[in-house]
Amino acid sequence: SCKILLSCRYFLTTNPTCEAAAGKTPTGQYTHSDGTVIYCFEYDNFLPKGLTYDYYLTSAELEKLPESNRSFALLCAAVIDDNDSPDLEKFSATELYKKLSQPDFQVSDEELSAAISAHKSFGFSNFTYTDNGFTASIDNVSHDRNIAYFSVPYDNGWTAMVNCQATEIINSSGMMAIPLTEGSNEGVFNG
C-alpha cells in the first residue's frame, strides 16, 4: 500500500499475464528497440497527489506500530511533529490505532478499500504542474478534514499560498502538508 500513498498511478511490465487474467487491458504499450513489448497498466487503487486528513500522529507514534501496519496507518493519518499541533484528532487515540498496534493484526481488503475510497471522496479534484511548482484545488472541505498532504517531497525552498494567503508548509514524513480552511481551497506551490 506504500505505492498507493505515494500516488503511483501506472506500472510497466513486459509480462501482462496476471493483468490479462484479471481482465485488465493496458492503457498503452511501447516496443523497445530490441523488440521487447512494454505494457502500461493503471493501478485500481491509486490516490490523487493531494489528500486530506482528519487525524494525525507523530513520527514516534508511527514507529511504535509494527512495521507491517505502518503503511496503512499512513493512509489514515498524516505524520506531524508535536510542535506543529494541527487542529486534528490524534490518531493514536482511536480504536483503529489500538488494533494496528497489535503485531498480529492484519488489515483486511475491505478496510484498505474503505480508506482509499475516503481519500478519493475528499481528495483534490485538480492537481496541475506549473513551470516552478504546482497548483491544487479542493471544494467542500469539512471542519474535521483540515490538513492536506501532497506526495511531493518537502524542501525548505517551497512556498505555498492557500486562497491567496501565504501558509506554512509542514514536513510530513518528508512530504508536504498544509493546513486548510473549511469550504473551498485553492493552493499555489512554488519551489
mmCIF file of C-alpha atoms in Angstrom:
data_model
loop_
_atom_site.group_PDB
_atom_site.id
_atom_site.type_symbol
_atom_site.label_atom_id
_atom_site.label_comp_id
_atom_site.label_asym_id
_atom_site.label_seq_id
_atom_site.Cartn_x
_atom_site.Cartn_y
_atom_site.Cartn_z
ATOM 1 C CA SER A 1 0.000 0.000 0.000
ATOM 2 C CA CYS A 2 3.008 2.376 0.089
ATOM 3 C CA LYS A 3 2.785 2.708 -3.681
ATOM 4 C CA ILE A 4 -0.837 3.747 -3.189
ATOM 5 C CA LEU A 5 0.029 6.510 -0.732
ATOM 6 C CA LEU A 6 2.789 7.849 -2.953
ATOM 7 C CA SER A 7 0.334 8.148 -5.843
ATOM 8 C CA CYS A 8 1.768 5.661 -8.292
ATOM 9 C CA ARG A 9 -0.954 5.547 -10.886
ATOM 10 C CA TYR A 10 0.691 3.380 -13.564
ATOM 11 C CA PHE A 11 3.036 0.432 -13.705
ATOM 12 C CA LEU A 12 5.023 -1.103 -16.542
ATOM 13 C CA THR A 13 5.524 -4.776 -17.306
ATOM 14 C CA THR A 14 6.850 -6.944 -20.081
ATOM 15 C CA ASN A 15 4.680 -9.866 -18.952
ATOM 16 C CA PRO A 16 0.989 -8.873 -18.728
ATOM 17 C CA THR A 17 -0.218 -12.426 -17.984
ATOM 18 C CA CYS A 18 -1.599 -11.693 -14.484
ATOM 19 C CA GLU A 19 -3.269 -8.473 -15.581
ATOM 20 C CA ALA A 20 -4.850 -10.145 -18.628
ATOM 21 C CA ALA A 21 -6.118 -12.975 -16.422
ATOM 22 C CA ALA A 22 -7.755 -10.341 -14.201
ATOM 23 C CA GLY A 23 -9.473 -8.812 -17.248
ATOM 24 C CA LYS A 24 -7.361 -5.657 -17.327
ATOM 25 C CA THR A 25 -6.334 -4.050 -20.579
ATOM 26 C CA PRO A 26 -3.207 -1.930 -20.934
ATOM 27 C CA THR A 27 -3.561 1.836 -21.166
ATOM 28 C CA GLY A 28 -0.714 1.793 -23.668
ATOM 29 C CA GLN A 29 2.261 -0.142 -24.918
ATOM 30 C CA TYR A 30 5.734 0.538 -26.280
ATOM 31 C CA THR A 31 8.048 -1.632 -28.344
ATOM 32 C CA HIS A 32 11.686 -1.313 -27.307
ATOM 33 C CA SER A 33 14.412 -1.294 -29.985
ATOM 34 C CA ASP A 34 15.268 -4.891 -29.021
ATOM 35 C CA GLY A 35 11.676 -5.971 -29.815
ATOM 36 C CA THR A 36 10.522 -6.268 -26.196
ATOM 37 C CA VAL A 37 6.957 -5.018 -25.747
ATOM 38 C CA ILE A 38 6.380 -2.971 -22.571
ATOM 39 C CA TYR A 39 2.791 -2.677 -21.378
ATOM 40 C CA CYS A 40 1.419 0.138 -19.222
ATOM 41 C CA PHE A 41 -1.362 -0.615 -16.714
ATOM 42 C CA GLU A 42 -3.203 1.577 -14.228
ATOM 43 C CA TYR A 43 -3.466 0.607 -10.552
ATOM 44 C CA ASP A 44 -7.050 0.138 -9.393
ATOM 45 C CA ASN A 45 -6.490 1.836 -6.035
ATOM 46 C CA PHE A 46 -4.257 4.786 -6.834
ATOM 47 C CA LEU A 47 -4.814 8.005 -4.931
ATOM 48 C CA PRO A 48 -4.613 11.624 -6.045
ATOM 49 C CA LYS A 49 -1.412 13.523 -5.232
ATOM 50 C CA GLY A 50 -3.329 15.685 -2.769
ATOM 51 C CA LEU A 51 -5.136 14.018 0.153
ATOM 52 C CA THR A 52 -6.986 15.410 3.153
ATOM 53 C CA TYR A 53 -6.842 14.014 6.664
ATOM 54 C CA ASP A 54 -8.900 14.259 9.820
ATOM 55 C CA TYR A 55 -6.299 12.527 12.033
ATOM 56 C CA TYR A 56 -2.616 12.949 12.730
ATOM 57 C CA LEU A 57 0.092 11.059 14.554
ATOM 58 C CA THR A 58 3.694 11.788 15.395
ATOM 59 C CA SER A 59 6.755 10.029 13.983
ATOM 60 C CA ALA A 60 7.287 8.409 17.400
ATOM 61 C CA GLU A 61 3.723 7.052 17.400
ATOM 62 C CA LEU A 62 4.177 5.714 13.874
ATOM 63 C CA GLU A 63 7.435 3.995 14.840
ATOM 64 C CA LYS A 64 5.701 2.261 17.780
ATOM 65 C CA LEU A 65 3.454 0.428 15.326
ATOM 66 C CA PRO A 66 4.526 -2.937 13.903
ATOM 67 C CA GLU A 67 6.276 -2.311 10.590
ATOM 68 C CA SER A 68 3.654 -4.326 8.693
ATOM 69 C CA ASN A 69 0.898 -1.908 9.792
ATOM 70 C CA ARG A 70 2.650 1.413 9.245
ATOM 71 C CA SER A 71 1.718 1.893 5.599
ATOM 72 C CA PHE A 72 -1.970 1.521 6.457
ATOM 73 C CA ALA A 73 -1.583 3.996 9.324
ATOM 74 C CA LEU A 74 -0.227 6.484 6.781
ATOM 75 C CA LEU A 75 -3.454 6.127 4.809
ATOM 76 C CA CYS A 76 -5.399 7.004 7.958
ATOM 77 C CA ALA A 77 -3.341 9.849 9.434
ATOM 78 C CA ALA A 78 -0.809 12.490 8.467
ATOM 79 C CA VAL A 79 2.504 12.368 10.319
ATOM 80 C CA ILE A 80 3.082 15.707 12.053
ATOM 81 C CA ASP A 81 5.579 16.940 14.641
ATOM 82 C CA ASP A 82 4.084 17.647 18.053
ATOM 83 C CA ASN A 83 5.319 21.244 17.650
ATOM 84 C CA ASP A 84 3.038 21.788 14.634
ATOM 85 C CA SER A 85 -0.082 20.880 16.693
ATOM 86 C CA PRO A 86 -2.671 20.810 13.896
ATOM 87 C CA ASP A 87 -6.346 21.185 14.672
ATOM 88 C CA LEU A 88 -6.954 17.473 14.158
ATOM 89 C CA GLU A 89 -7.725 14.488 16.333
ATOM 90 C CA LYS A 90 -4.855 12.289 17.458
ATOM 91 C CA PHE A 91 -4.962 9.021 15.527
ATOM 92 C CA SER A 92 -3.276 7.291 18.472
ATOM 93 C CA ALA A 93 -6.485 7.839 20.487
ATOM 94 C CA THR A 94 -8.617 5.810 18.050
ATOM 95 C CA GLU A 95 -9.666 2.173 18.244
ATOM 96 C CA LEU A 96 -8.086 1.549 14.841
ATOM 97 C CA TYR A 97 -4.683 2.719 16.083
ATOM 98 C CA LYS A 98 -5.015 0.329 19.026
ATOM 99 C CA LYS A 99 -5.752 -2.528 16.596
ATOM 100 C CA LEU A 100 -2.806 -1.542 14.390
ATOM 101 C CA SER A 101 -0.587 -1.646 17.490
ATOM 102 C CA GLN A 102 -1.166 -5.388 17.784
ATOM 103 C CA PRO A 103 1.583 -7.345 15.945
ATOM 104 C CA ASP A 104 -0.875 -9.998 14.721
ATOM 105 C CA PHE A 105 -3.461 -7.543 13.349
ATOM 106 C CA GLN A 106 -3.957 -7.875 9.599
ATOM 107 C CA VAL A 107 -5.569 -5.060 7.621
ATOM 108 C CA SER A 108 -8.418 -6.502 5.581
ATOM 109 C CA ASP A 109 -9.032 -5.738 1.922
ATOM 110 C CA GLU A 110 -12.308 -4.077 2.967
ATOM 111 C CA GLU A 111 -10.516 -1.739 5.424
ATOM 112 C CA LEU A 112 -7.950 -0.849 2.771
ATOM 113 C CA SER A 113 -10.658 -0.173 0.172
ATOM 114 C CA ALA A 114 -12.626 1.971 2.644
ATOM 115 C CA ALA A 115 -9.569 4.112 3.454
ATOM 116 C CA ILE A 116 -8.808 4.588 -0.237
ATOM 117 C CA SER A 117 -12.449 5.433 -1.035
ATOM 118 C CA ALA A 118 -12.495 8.046 1.724
ATOM 119 C CA HIS A 119 -9.394 9.703 0.261
ATOM 120 C CA LYS A 120 -10.840 9.669 -3.234
ATOM 121 C CA SER A 121 -14.028 11.281 -1.916
ATOM 122 C CA PHE A 122 -12.127 14.007 -0.062
ATOM 123 C CA GLY A 123 -9.107 14.412 -2.338
ATOM 124 C CA PHE A 124 -8.059 17.266 -4.563
ATOM 125 C CA SER A 125 -10.008 17.407 -7.802
ATOM 126 C CA ASN A 126 -7.363 19.387 -9.647
ATOM 127 C CA PHE A 127 -3.588 18.962 -9.454
ATOM 128 C CA THR A 128 -1.569 20.691 -12.164
ATOM 129 C CA TYR A 129 2.177 21.081 -12.535
ATOM 130 C CA THR A 130 3.448 24.577 -13.329
ATOM 131 C CA ASP A 131 6.872 25.793 -14.502
ATOM 132 C CA ASN A 132 8.137 26.098 -10.922
ATOM 133 C CA GLY A 133 5.700 24.074 -8.799
ATOM 134 C CA PHE A 134 2.067 23.034 -8.884
ATOM 135 C CA THR A 135 -1.472 24.159 -8.171
ATOM 136 C CA ALA A 136 -4.213 22.174 -6.495
ATOM 137 C CA SER A 137 -7.834 22.847 -5.618
ATOM 138 C CA ILE A 138 -10.456 21.214 -3.457
ATOM 139 C CA ASP A 139 -14.073 22.073 -2.667
ATOM 140 C CA ASN A 140 -16.226 21.236 0.325
ATOM 141 C CA VAL A 141 -13.519 20.847 2.954
ATOM 142 C CA SER A 142 -15.249 19.977 6.218
ATOM 143 C CA HIS A 143 -14.118 21.269 9.584
ATOM 144 C CA ASP A 144 -12.586 17.895 10.529
ATOM 145 C CA ARG A 145 -10.547 17.240 7.345
ATOM 146 C CA ASN A 146 -8.385 20.305 7.575
ATOM 147 C CA ILE A 147 -4.914 19.216 6.606
ATOM 148 C CA ALA A 148 -3.782 18.433 3.084
ATOM 149 C CA TYR A 149 -0.950 16.041 2.332
ATOM 150 C CA PHE A 150 0.849 16.057 -1.014
ATOM 151 C CA SER A 151 3.059 13.223 -2.182
ATOM 152 C CA VAL A 152 5.603 15.826 -3.269
ATOM 153 C CA PRO A 153 8.950 15.879 -1.426
ATOM 154 C CA TYR A 154 9.332 18.573 1.224
ATOM 155 C CA ASP A 155 12.115 21.116 0.817
ATOM 156 C CA ASN A 156 12.782 24.435 2.560
ATOM 157 C CA GLY A 157 12.735 26.168 -0.841
ATOM 158 C CA TRP A 158 8.973 25.663 -1.305
ATOM 159 C CA THR A 159 6.411 28.376 -0.605
ATOM 160 C CA ALA A 160 2.638 27.929 -0.532
ATOM 161 C CA MET A 161 -0.396 30.177 -0.843
ATOM 162 C CA VAL A 162 -3.892 28.964 0.007
ATOM 163 C CA ASN A 163 -6.759 31.165 -1.127
ATOM 164 C CA CYS A 164 -4.199 33.924 -1.870
ATOM 165 C CA GLN A 165 -2.803 33.809 1.698
ATOM 166 C CA ALA A 166 0.742 32.660 2.492
ATOM 167 C CA THR A 167 0.659 29.470 4.543
ATOM 168 C CA GLU A 168 3.200 27.311 6.303
ATOM 169 C CA ILE A 169 4.297 24.057 4.730
ATOM 170 C CA ILE A 170 4.553 21.204 7.210
ATOM 171 C CA ASN A 171 7.137 18.459 6.751
ATOM 172 C CA SER A 172 5.050 15.281 6.926
ATOM 173 C CA SER A 173 7.460 12.338 6.762
ATOM 174 C CA GLY A 174 9.453 14.010 4.022
ATOM 175 C CA MET A 175 6.404 15.098 2.037
ATOM 176 C CA MET A 176 4.467 18.373 2.139
ATOM 177 C CA ALA A 177 1.338 19.102 4.158
ATOM 178 C CA ILE A 178 -0.571 22.354 4.603
ATOM 179 C CA PRO A 179 -3.460 23.489 6.792
ATOM 180 C CA LEU A 180 -6.816 24.011 5.042
ATOM 181 C CA THR A 181 -9.835 26.146 5.803
ATOM 182 C CA GLU A 182 -13.426 24.968 5.699
ATOM 183 C CA GLY A 183 -15.002 25.271 2.250
ATOM 184 C CA SER A 184 -13.042 25.740 -0.988
ATOM 185 C CA ASN A 185 -9.248 25.861 -1.066
ATOM 186 C CA GLU A 186 -7.002 26.884 -3.959
ATOM 187 C CA GLY A 187 -3.327 26.132 -3.381
ATOM 188 C CA VAL A 188 -0.343 27.504 -5.315
ATOM 189 C CA PHE A 189 3.072 25.987 -4.566
ATOM 190 C CA ASN A 190 6.361 27.407 -5.841
ATOM 191 C CA GLY A 191 9.745 25.828 -5.348
#
